[in-house]
Short mmCIF file of C-alpha atoms and ligand atoms in Angstrom, two decimals:
data_model
loop_
_atom_site.label_atom_id
_atom_site.label_comp_id
_atom_site.label_asym_id
_atom_site.label_seq_id
_atom_site.Cartn_x
_atom_site.Cartn_y
_atom_site.Cartn_z
CA MET J 17 -70.85 -59.03 -14.55
CA LYS J 18 -72.37 -56.25 -12.54
CA TYR J 19 -72.40 -52.19 -13.09
CA PHE J 20 -71.36 -50.11 -10.33
CA SER J 21 -71.15 -45.72 -9.67
CA THR J 22 -67.66 -44.04 -10.11
CA ARG J 23 -68.87 -42.32 -6.83
CA ASP J 24 -69.71 -45.90 -5.06
CA ARG J 25 -65.80 -47.23 -4.63
CA GLU J 26 -67.03 -49.29 -1.82
CA LYS J 27 -69.51 -51.00 -4.61
CA ARG J 28 -72.69 -51.30 -2.00
CA ASN J 29 -74.63 -50.57 -5.29
CA LEU J 30 -74.51 -53.01 -7.85
CA PHE J 31 -76.80 -53.01 -11.05
CA SER J 32 -77.04 -55.35 -13.52
CA LEU J 33 -76.29 -54.08 -17.19
CA LYS J 34 -80.16 -53.46 -18.08
CA GLU J 35 -80.21 -51.49 -15.45
CA ALA J 36 -77.20 -49.54 -15.47
CA ALA J 37 -77.95 -48.98 -19.60
CA PHE J 38 -81.99 -47.87 -18.96
CA MET J 39 -80.65 -45.77 -16.17
CA GLY J 40 -77.58 -44.08 -17.77
CA LEU J 41 -77.01 -42.11 -14.70
CA ALA J 42 -76.43 -43.48 -11.79
CA PRO J 43 -78.62 -43.08 -8.94
CA ASP J 44 -75.79 -40.89 -6.94
CA GLY J 45 -74.76 -39.12 -9.91
CA GLY J 46 -71.80 -41.04 -11.09
CA LEU J 47 -70.98 -42.93 -14.06
CA PHE J 48 -71.13 -46.67 -14.29
CA VAL J 49 -68.36 -48.65 -14.63
CA PRO J 50 -67.79 -52.48 -14.68
CA GLU J 51 -67.74 -54.35 -11.25
CA PHE J 52 -64.38 -56.11 -12.43
CA ILE J 53 -62.28 -54.78 -15.53
CA PRO J 54 -61.94 -58.29 -17.63
CA LYS J 55 -58.41 -59.44 -19.15
CA VAL J 56 -58.29 -60.77 -22.86
CA ASP J 57 -55.71 -62.65 -24.73
CA MET J 58 -54.55 -60.58 -27.01
CA GLU J 59 -53.37 -63.55 -29.55
CA GLU J 60 -56.82 -64.64 -29.16
CA VAL J 61 -57.58 -60.39 -30.53
CA GLU J 62 -55.48 -60.19 -33.31
CA ARG J 63 -56.92 -63.86 -34.22
CA ARG J 64 -60.20 -62.37 -34.70
CA ALA J 65 -58.94 -59.15 -35.08
CA ALA J 66 -57.59 -61.00 -38.65
CA ILE J 67 -60.90 -62.14 -39.50
CA SER J 68 -62.89 -59.39 -39.23
CA TYR J 69 -64.25 -56.18 -36.68
CA THR J 70 -67.11 -58.20 -35.88
CA GLU J 71 -65.32 -61.43 -34.89
CA MET J 72 -63.50 -59.47 -32.80
CA ALA J 73 -65.69 -57.29 -31.62
CA LEU J 74 -67.72 -60.70 -30.58
CA TYR J 75 -64.85 -61.64 -27.76
CA LEU J 76 -64.19 -58.98 -26.57
CA THR J 77 -68.37 -58.73 -25.60
CA GLU J 78 -68.25 -61.87 -24.73
CA GLN J 79 -65.25 -60.14 -22.55
CA LEU J 80 -67.22 -57.31 -21.04
CA PHE J 81 -70.86 -58.58 -20.87
CA PRO J 82 -70.11 -62.66 -19.80
CA ASP J 83 -73.63 -63.50 -18.51
CA GLU J 84 -76.24 -60.90 -20.55
CA PHE J 85 -76.34 -62.68 -24.31
CA GLU J 86 -76.91 -65.65 -26.13
CA SER J 87 -74.30 -66.70 -28.44
CA ASN J 88 -75.88 -66.55 -31.91
CA GLU J 89 -78.51 -63.50 -31.49
CA LEU J 90 -75.01 -61.81 -30.20
CA ARG J 91 -73.06 -62.93 -33.50
CA ALA J 92 -76.08 -61.75 -35.65
CA MET J 93 -77.05 -58.31 -33.58
CA LEU J 94 -72.78 -57.17 -34.45
CA GLU J 95 -72.66 -58.59 -37.88
CA LYS J 96 -75.60 -55.35 -38.26
CA ILE J 97 -73.68 -52.87 -36.20
CA TYR J 98 -70.45 -53.37 -38.05
CA ASP J 99 -71.53 -53.29 -41.68
CA PHE J 100 -68.77 -50.78 -42.49
CA ASP J 101 -65.42 -50.19 -42.60
CA CYS J 102 -62.38 -48.73 -39.54
CA LYS J 103 -59.29 -47.88 -41.71
CA LEU J 104 -55.78 -47.22 -40.73
CA HIS J 105 -54.82 -44.52 -43.22
CA HIS J 106 -51.24 -44.37 -44.15
CA MET J 107 -50.09 -40.26 -44.98
CA GLU J 108 -46.35 -40.93 -45.09
CA GLY J 109 -43.17 -42.44 -43.59
CA ASP J 110 -44.61 -43.13 -39.70
CA LYS J 111 -47.31 -40.69 -39.98
CA TYR J 112 -51.15 -42.56 -39.31
CA THR J 113 -54.55 -41.94 -39.05
CA LEU J 114 -57.23 -44.35 -37.93
CA GLU J 115 -60.41 -43.34 -39.53
CA LEU J 116 -63.15 -44.33 -37.77
CA PHE J 117 -65.60 -42.23 -39.85
CA HIS J 118 -67.41 -44.68 -41.93
CA GLY J 119 -70.34 -44.90 -40.23
CA PRO J 120 -73.92 -43.87 -41.46
CA THR J 121 -73.86 -40.33 -39.64
CA PHE J 122 -70.01 -40.26 -40.72
CA ALA J 123 -68.40 -39.28 -37.02
CA PHE J 124 -66.73 -42.25 -34.31
CA LYS J 125 -69.99 -41.83 -32.52
CA ASP J 126 -71.16 -44.38 -34.28
CA PHE J 127 -69.60 -46.75 -32.60
CA GLY J 128 -71.40 -46.14 -29.39
CA ALA J 129 -74.20 -45.78 -30.90
CA LYS J 130 -74.51 -48.59 -32.89
CA PHE J 131 -73.81 -50.88 -30.08
CA MET J 132 -76.53 -49.63 -27.80
CA GLY J 133 -79.11 -50.00 -30.17
CA GLY J 134 -78.31 -53.21 -31.27
CA MET J 135 -77.59 -53.91 -27.26
CA ILE J 136 -81.42 -51.86 -26.54
CA GLY J 137 -82.72 -54.25 -28.71
CA LEU J 138 -80.96 -57.52 -27.35
CA LEU J 139 -82.24 -57.08 -24.12
CA ASN J 140 -85.53 -55.35 -24.39
CA LYS J 141 -87.05 -57.87 -26.53
CA SER J 142 -89.76 -59.69 -24.91
CA SER J 143 -90.89 -56.71 -22.91
CA GLU J 144 -93.69 -54.09 -24.84
CA GLU J 145 -92.03 -50.63 -26.56
CA LEU J 146 -89.65 -48.90 -25.26
CA ILE J 147 -89.38 -44.91 -26.03
CA VAL J 148 -85.44 -43.15 -26.57
CA LEU J 149 -86.21 -39.76 -25.92
CA THR J 150 -82.78 -37.72 -25.89
CA ALA J 151 -82.40 -34.49 -27.36
CA THR J 152 -79.20 -32.70 -29.65
CA SER J 153 -77.64 -30.14 -30.68
CA GLY J 154 -76.42 -32.12 -33.61
CA ASP J 155 -74.34 -34.41 -33.89
CA THR J 156 -75.48 -36.58 -31.38
CA GLY J 157 -78.99 -36.85 -32.59
CA SER J 158 -78.47 -38.08 -35.94
CA ALA J 159 -75.67 -41.35 -34.44
CA VAL J 160 -78.61 -41.91 -31.53
CA ALA J 161 -80.71 -41.89 -34.50
CA ASN J 162 -79.05 -44.59 -36.68
CA GLY J 163 -77.98 -46.08 -34.16
CA PHE J 164 -81.39 -47.79 -32.64
CA TYR J 165 -82.97 -47.33 -36.62
CA ASN J 166 -85.40 -50.19 -36.97
CA VAL J 167 -84.81 -51.83 -34.39
CA ASP J 168 -87.56 -53.92 -33.01
CA GLY J 169 -89.48 -52.32 -30.13
CA ILE J 170 -87.93 -49.21 -29.90
CA LYS J 171 -89.31 -45.46 -31.41
CA VAL J 172 -86.47 -43.19 -31.18
CA VAL J 173 -87.89 -39.51 -29.98
CA VAL J 174 -85.09 -36.89 -31.41
CA LEU J 175 -86.04 -32.95 -29.98
CA TYR J 176 -83.98 -30.35 -31.42
CA PRO J 177 -83.92 -26.67 -31.42
CA GLU J 178 -85.66 -25.43 -35.03
CA GLY J 179 -83.70 -23.22 -37.09
CA LYS J 180 -80.15 -24.48 -34.22
CA ILE J 181 -78.49 -27.37 -36.57
CA SER J 182 -76.40 -27.78 -39.31
CA ASN J 183 -79.07 -28.35 -42.64
CA LEU J 184 -76.83 -31.31 -43.11
CA GLN J 185 -77.40 -32.41 -39.19
CA GLU J 186 -80.91 -32.38 -40.30
CA SER J 187 -80.88 -34.16 -43.05
CA GLN J 188 -79.45 -36.70 -41.27
CA MET J 189 -82.27 -37.42 -38.56
CA THR J 190 -85.42 -36.26 -40.11
CA THR J 191 -84.60 -38.17 -43.38
CA LEU J 192 -84.76 -42.03 -42.13
CA GLY J 193 -88.66 -42.15 -41.21
CA GLY J 194 -89.40 -46.01 -39.57
CA ASN J 195 -89.57 -45.77 -36.10
CA ILE J 196 -87.28 -42.79 -36.05
CA ARG J 197 -89.79 -39.27 -34.90
CA PRO J 198 -87.35 -36.46 -35.11
CA VAL J 199 -88.96 -33.27 -33.73
CA LYS J 200 -88.51 -29.64 -33.96
CA VAL J 201 -88.89 -27.11 -31.03
CA ASN J 202 -89.61 -23.30 -31.33
CA GLY J 203 -86.55 -22.74 -28.75
CA THR J 204 -82.53 -23.74 -27.72
CA PHE J 205 -80.86 -27.13 -27.26
CA ASP J 206 -80.96 -25.71 -23.65
CA ASP J 207 -85.23 -26.00 -24.16
CA CYS J 208 -84.84 -29.31 -25.44
CA GLN J 209 -83.22 -30.62 -22.40
CA ALA J 210 -85.40 -28.90 -20.17
CA LEU J 211 -88.11 -30.86 -22.09
CA VAL J 212 -86.24 -34.07 -21.87
CA LYS J 213 -84.93 -33.92 -18.56
CA ALA J 214 -88.78 -32.77 -17.70
CA VAL J 215 -90.27 -36.10 -18.98
CA PHE J 216 -87.73 -38.26 -17.36
CA ASN J 217 -88.33 -36.62 -13.45
CA ASP J 218 -91.44 -37.41 -14.14
CA LYS J 219 -92.42 -40.54 -12.51
CA GLU J 220 -96.08 -41.19 -12.82
CA PHE J 221 -95.50 -40.69 -16.73
CA ARG J 222 -92.60 -42.95 -16.51
CA GLN J 223 -94.65 -45.56 -15.25
CA ILE J 224 -97.62 -45.15 -17.94
CA LYS J 225 -94.92 -45.16 -20.42
CA ASN J 226 -91.00 -47.25 -20.78
CA ILE J 227 -88.57 -44.74 -21.64
CA THR J 228 -84.98 -44.72 -21.71
CA SER J 229 -82.48 -42.17 -22.45
CA ALA J 230 -79.09 -42.23 -24.94
CA ASN J 231 -77.02 -39.85 -23.56
CA SER J 232 -73.05 -40.65 -24.63
CA ILE J 233 -72.04 -40.96 -20.60
CA ASN J 234 -74.01 -44.47 -20.95
CA LEU J 235 -72.16 -47.42 -20.60
CA LEU J 236 -73.57 -49.29 -23.45
CA ARG J 237 -72.19 -46.48 -25.15
CA TRP J 238 -68.68 -45.95 -23.54
CA ILE J 239 -68.00 -49.30 -23.17
CA PRO J 240 -67.48 -50.38 -27.30
CA GLN J 241 -65.60 -47.49 -27.96
CA SER J 242 -62.55 -49.73 -26.06
CA PHE J 243 -62.41 -51.85 -29.34
CA TYR J 244 -62.01 -50.08 -32.37
CA TYR J 245 -58.56 -49.08 -30.44
CA PHE J 246 -57.87 -53.16 -29.95
CA TYR J 247 -58.63 -52.65 -34.02
CA GLY J 248 -56.01 -49.85 -35.02
CA TYR J 249 -54.00 -51.60 -32.21
CA TYR J 250 -53.72 -54.90 -35.04
CA LEU J 251 -53.67 -53.04 -37.85
CA TRP J 252 -50.70 -50.73 -37.05
CA LYS J 253 -48.90 -53.42 -36.06
CA LYS J 254 -49.22 -55.33 -39.05
CA ALA J 255 -48.49 -51.91 -40.83
CA THR J 256 -45.35 -51.53 -38.82
CA GLY J 257 -44.10 -54.99 -37.07
CA LYS J 258 -44.50 -52.11 -33.93
CA THR J 259 -45.51 -53.22 -30.58
CA MET J 260 -45.82 -50.26 -28.38
CA PRO J 261 -47.88 -47.13 -29.95
CA GLU J 262 -48.58 -43.68 -28.75
CA ILE J 263 -52.69 -42.74 -29.69
CA VAL J 264 -53.17 -39.47 -30.39
CA VAL J 265 -57.63 -38.47 -29.34
CA PRO J 266 -59.41 -35.81 -30.57
CA SER J 267 -61.54 -34.75 -27.36
CA GLY J 268 -63.79 -33.14 -25.24
CA ASN J 269 -65.82 -34.90 -23.61
CA TYR J 270 -63.07 -38.53 -23.02
CA GLY J 271 -65.49 -41.22 -24.09
CA ASN J 272 -63.44 -41.52 -26.25
CA LEU J 273 -60.34 -41.18 -24.61
CA THR J 274 -61.52 -42.49 -21.47
CA ALA J 275 -62.43 -46.22 -23.48
CA GLY J 276 -59.27 -46.46 -25.05
CA MET J 277 -57.70 -46.14 -21.06
CA LEU J 278 -60.22 -49.21 -19.96
CA ALA J 279 -58.99 -50.97 -23.40
CA THR J 280 -55.08 -50.79 -21.57
CA PHE J 281 -56.94 -52.29 -18.72
CA MET J 282 -57.90 -54.66 -20.08
CA GLY J 283 -53.90 -55.52 -22.09
CA LEU J 284 -53.56 -53.95 -24.68
CA PRO J 285 -50.06 -52.63 -24.75
CA VAL J 286 -50.26 -48.98 -25.50
CA LYS J 287 -46.90 -46.75 -24.99
CA LYS J 288 -49.06 -43.04 -24.35
CA PHE J 289 -52.77 -41.56 -24.60
CA THR J 290 -52.24 -37.75 -25.90
CA ALA J 291 -55.91 -35.97 -25.13
CA ALA J 292 -55.46 -33.89 -27.91
CA SER J 293 -57.85 -30.06 -26.76
CA ASN J 294 -58.42 -26.82 -29.14
CA SER J 295 -58.87 -23.78 -27.14
CA ASN J 296 -61.42 -26.11 -24.45
CA ASP J 297 -57.83 -27.25 -22.43
CA ILE J 298 -59.72 -28.55 -19.25
CA ILE J 299 -57.32 -31.90 -19.45
CA PRO J 300 -54.44 -30.74 -20.79
CA LYS J 301 -54.49 -27.98 -18.12
CA LEU J 302 -55.09 -30.11 -15.40
CA LEU J 303 -51.52 -32.74 -16.76
CA MET J 304 -49.55 -29.71 -16.91
CA SER J 305 -50.71 -28.05 -13.51
CA GLY J 306 -52.50 -31.60 -11.08
CA ASN J 307 -55.59 -28.60 -11.45
CA TYR J 308 -59.10 -30.00 -12.50
CA GLU J 309 -60.53 -26.49 -13.22
CA PRO J 310 -64.12 -27.15 -15.19
CA LYS J 311 -65.11 -23.99 -16.77
CA ALA J 312 -67.57 -22.78 -19.20
CA SER J 313 -67.54 -23.64 -22.53
CA ILE J 314 -65.52 -21.76 -26.04
CA ARG J 315 -66.94 -21.90 -29.51
CA THR J 316 -64.16 -23.22 -31.28
CA ILE J 317 -64.26 -24.66 -35.55
CA ALA J 318 -63.77 -28.31 -33.78
CA ASN J 319 -67.72 -27.33 -32.49
CA ALA J 320 -67.97 -31.03 -31.30
CA MET J 321 -65.01 -31.02 -28.77
CA ASP J 322 -66.37 -26.84 -26.52
CA VAL J 323 -66.42 -28.92 -23.43
CA GLY J 324 -66.14 -27.14 -20.82
CA ASN J 325 -66.66 -30.09 -17.70
CA PRO J 326 -65.67 -33.66 -19.95
CA SER J 327 -68.41 -35.80 -18.34
CA ASN J 328 -66.06 -39.12 -18.53
CA TYR J 329 -63.42 -37.15 -16.15
CA GLU J 330 -64.75 -39.52 -13.28
CA ARG J 331 -63.47 -41.80 -15.29
CA MET J 332 -60.42 -41.11 -16.05
CA VAL J 333 -60.14 -40.65 -12.36
CA TYR J 334 -61.37 -44.04 -11.70
CA LEU J 335 -59.44 -46.32 -13.90
CA TYR J 336 -56.37 -44.20 -12.59
CA ASP J 337 -57.03 -45.22 -8.96
CA ASP J 338 -57.45 -41.24 -8.13
CA SER J 339 -53.56 -40.93 -8.37
CA PHE J 340 -52.13 -38.01 -10.25
CA GLU J 341 -48.71 -39.88 -10.93
CA LYS J 342 -50.56 -42.56 -13.24
CA LEU J 343 -52.38 -40.36 -14.89
CA THR J 344 -49.93 -38.79 -16.53
CA ALA J 345 -47.65 -41.33 -16.70
CA ALA J 346 -50.46 -42.94 -18.83
CA LEU J 347 -51.67 -39.66 -20.63
CA ASN J 348 -49.65 -36.29 -22.35
CA GLY J 349 -51.62 -33.52 -22.60
CA TYR J 350 -51.99 -31.15 -25.60
CA SER J 351 -54.17 -28.21 -26.59
CA CYS J 352 -54.48 -25.53 -29.66
CA ASP J 353 -56.29 -22.59 -30.98
CA ASP J 354 -58.48 -22.51 -34.39
CA GLU J 355 -55.84 -21.02 -35.83
CA GLU J 356 -53.47 -23.59 -35.51
CA ILE J 357 -56.42 -25.68 -36.39
CA ARG J 358 -56.62 -24.33 -39.98
CA LYS J 359 -53.07 -24.20 -39.94
CA GLY J 360 -53.39 -28.66 -39.55
CA ILE J 361 -55.74 -29.11 -42.54
CA LYS J 362 -53.72 -27.13 -44.45
CA GLU J 363 -50.35 -28.48 -44.21
CA ILE J 364 -52.07 -31.95 -44.08
CA TYR J 365 -54.00 -31.36 -47.13
CA GLU J 366 -50.58 -29.76 -48.69
CA LYS J 367 -47.94 -32.59 -48.08
CA TYR J 368 -50.41 -35.49 -48.20
CA GLY J 369 -53.12 -34.52 -50.27
CA TYR J 370 -55.58 -35.52 -48.04
CA VAL J 371 -58.20 -33.54 -46.81
CA SER J 372 -59.38 -33.81 -42.80
CA ASP J 373 -61.61 -32.43 -41.13
CA PRO J 374 -61.14 -29.92 -38.17
CA HIS J 375 -61.58 -32.70 -34.94
CA SER J 376 -59.21 -34.74 -36.90
CA ALA J 377 -56.37 -31.51 -37.60
CA VAL J 378 -56.36 -31.26 -34.24
CA GLY J 379 -55.11 -35.20 -33.61
CA TYR J 380 -52.80 -34.43 -36.49
CA ASN J 381 -51.34 -31.16 -34.83
CA ALA J 382 -50.35 -33.29 -31.18
CA ALA J 383 -49.29 -35.70 -33.09
CA LYS J 384 -46.71 -33.41 -34.80
CA HIS J 385 -45.75 -32.24 -31.88
CA TYR J 386 -45.11 -34.72 -29.77
CA ASP J 387 -43.15 -37.01 -32.45
CA ILE J 388 -45.60 -40.15 -32.06
CA ASP J 389 -45.19 -43.19 -32.92
CA GLY J 390 -48.16 -45.41 -33.52
CA PHE J 391 -51.34 -42.90 -34.33
CA TRP J 392 -54.19 -40.56 -34.30
CA LEU J 393 -57.53 -41.25 -34.20
CA SER J 394 -60.19 -39.52 -36.91
CA THR J 395 -63.61 -38.59 -35.40
CA ALA J 396 -65.22 -37.22 -38.24
CA HIS J 397 -65.29 -37.38 -42.25
CA TYR J 398 -64.42 -33.80 -43.47
CA ALA J 399 -67.26 -32.96 -45.38
CA LYS J 400 -69.44 -33.09 -42.19
CA PHE J 401 -67.24 -29.91 -41.83
CA GLY J 402 -67.71 -28.96 -45.96
CA GLU J 403 -67.93 -24.93 -44.61
CA VAL J 404 -64.46 -24.50 -42.93
CA ILE J 405 -62.94 -26.72 -45.42
CA LYS J 406 -63.73 -24.15 -47.76
CA ASP J 407 -63.05 -21.65 -45.94
CA THR J 408 -59.75 -23.37 -44.96
CA LEU J 409 -58.33 -24.30 -48.39
CA GLY J 410 -60.77 -22.84 -50.29
CA GLN J 411 -62.24 -25.34 -52.32
CA GLU J 412 -64.99 -27.57 -51.92
CA PHE J 413 -65.38 -31.35 -51.93
CA GLU J 414 -66.47 -34.67 -52.73
CA ILE J 415 -70.23 -35.28 -50.65
CA PRO J 416 -70.24 -38.92 -50.56
CA ALA J 417 -73.05 -40.29 -52.31
CA ALA J 418 -74.74 -41.64 -48.68
CA LEU J 419 -74.60 -37.77 -47.60
CA LYS J 420 -76.08 -36.19 -50.16
CA THR J 421 -78.88 -39.46 -50.51
CA ALA J 422 -79.80 -38.31 -47.51
CA MET J 423 -79.64 -33.98 -48.53
CA SER J 424 -81.99 -34.79 -51.12
CA LYS J 425 -84.89 -36.92 -49.12
CA PRO J 426 -87.53 -34.97 -47.83
CA LYS J 427 -86.95 -33.77 -44.40
CA VAL J 428 -89.84 -35.18 -42.50
CA ALA J 429 -89.97 -33.59 -38.67
CA LYS J 430 -93.07 -32.79 -35.85
CA THR J 431 -92.73 -29.44 -34.94
CA MET J 432 -93.42 -28.36 -31.23
CA GLY J 433 -93.66 -25.47 -29.29
CA ASN J 434 -91.11 -25.69 -25.93
CA ASP J 435 -94.30 -27.63 -24.35
CA ILE J 436 -93.93 -30.03 -21.78
CA ASP J 437 -97.58 -31.09 -22.55
CA GLN J 438 -97.77 -31.60 -26.31
CA LEU J 439 -94.19 -33.27 -25.38
CA LYS J 440 -96.18 -35.39 -23.26
CA ASP J 441 -99.46 -36.12 -25.07
CA TYR J 442 -97.19 -36.78 -28.06
CA ILE J 443 -95.36 -39.75 -26.75
CA LEU J 444 -98.74 -40.77 -24.83
CA ASN J 445 -100.98 -40.32 -28.44
CA GLY J 446 -99.30 -39.24 -31.30
CA ILE J 447 -96.50 -41.80 -32.20
C1 PLP B 5 -68.12 -36.21 -29.91
C2 PLP B 5 -67.29 -35.77 -30.79
C3 PLP B 5 -65.75 -36.07 -30.78
C4 PLP B 5 -64.87 -35.93 -29.07
O1 PLP B 5 -65.60 -37.42 -28.28
P1 PLP B 5 -65.45 -37.30 -27.09
O2 PLP B 5 -66.09 -39.01 -27.16
O3 PLP B 5 -66.52 -36.46 -26.67
O4 PLP B 5 -64.03 -36.90 -26.70
C5 PLP B 5 -64.19 -35.41 -30.78
N1 PLP B 5 -64.83 -35.38 -32.40
C6 PLP B 5 -66.24 -35.75 -32.87
C7 PLP B 5 -65.98 -35.55 -34.56
C8 PLP B 5 -67.17 -35.24 -32.01
O5 PLP B 5 -68.26 -35.83 -32.83
#
């Protein structure tokens, strides 16, 4: 299988998986997509899913990456990657949510980040040390750090702005040790990103050190997010006997939703998706007006979805052949503001005794709005947003043991100025 850029529809430049994964973004600025989308055998998917998530993931990985991996090493790696649950939770009647937050950082990004870490480990097996360099404003860094944790031959350097991420997020990145190198930068998130960019743009430096990024648009993070749609389908069919779910996806950069769309092109039956957004309603607006109008992001209490120019929009348009008609046939839009998110959190708690994080509550609101027959995705554990929950429900809830443990460990991070030479010196001599 080869990969090409969403901006190269004639497929003039094809890339290997290793090339595409190490580059992240295509050279022309587009996003990588597979040369063709394989059709899977749904009976086989369900048979495998009945055994385990790993078995199902093995089958799907072999369809999507047919030439890159050897079956035994792939199975062993997938067993390491998917050592956490993916559960369908029944609220009441026909209300279900797919819980994607049982991974190491308690958010769905673990599914993509752990897969990427493991696969990069396999792709990089025989060569020299590889450095994964990334900047974070909070959640992505911990998902990447955990995704690459203990992967042989790899060191992860994560830059984050000092004093500008939550205590919990900082703990999740700085208490791992091992091959993870957190760097606290005296600056803003934009400064961190600029430092990473400067290193990537320095060709000379990159010839000395083997460096890659683990950006959320990387196809090794994007593609495995299609797997849990198959698994959710399997669980929901088993629970209800039905075969055409409607699926609601709380969205920001739309990597999650477009991965679900990819699953349907592989043969997963889905009646309709709903793009559920907070006040950053670029895609829901597009679905009404036909116009894509990116704008500056607005801060909300579902802040992992505060995106004003969703990077996966290009993949969405590509999948539906640039056809507005095809897109709207597959996708509904919904958006709600902070007040409605809080209302949703309260309602879920009062009706079902279930505590939902703000992002998942956007999903609930959309599922309710369209009275869907299917499930919404729950993208994070409520404990990651304890402040909002306490504010909204007037009480505190139990924190999972793994989070408590991380928070009780000493934080270890290198401190650095907003200084490119200092960063380069650290990468060359310090890590
Ligand atoms: C990243 C994130 C989202 C948004 O996912 P996209 O793939 O960017 O649309 C939603 N909820 C949570 C908790 C997240 O961390």
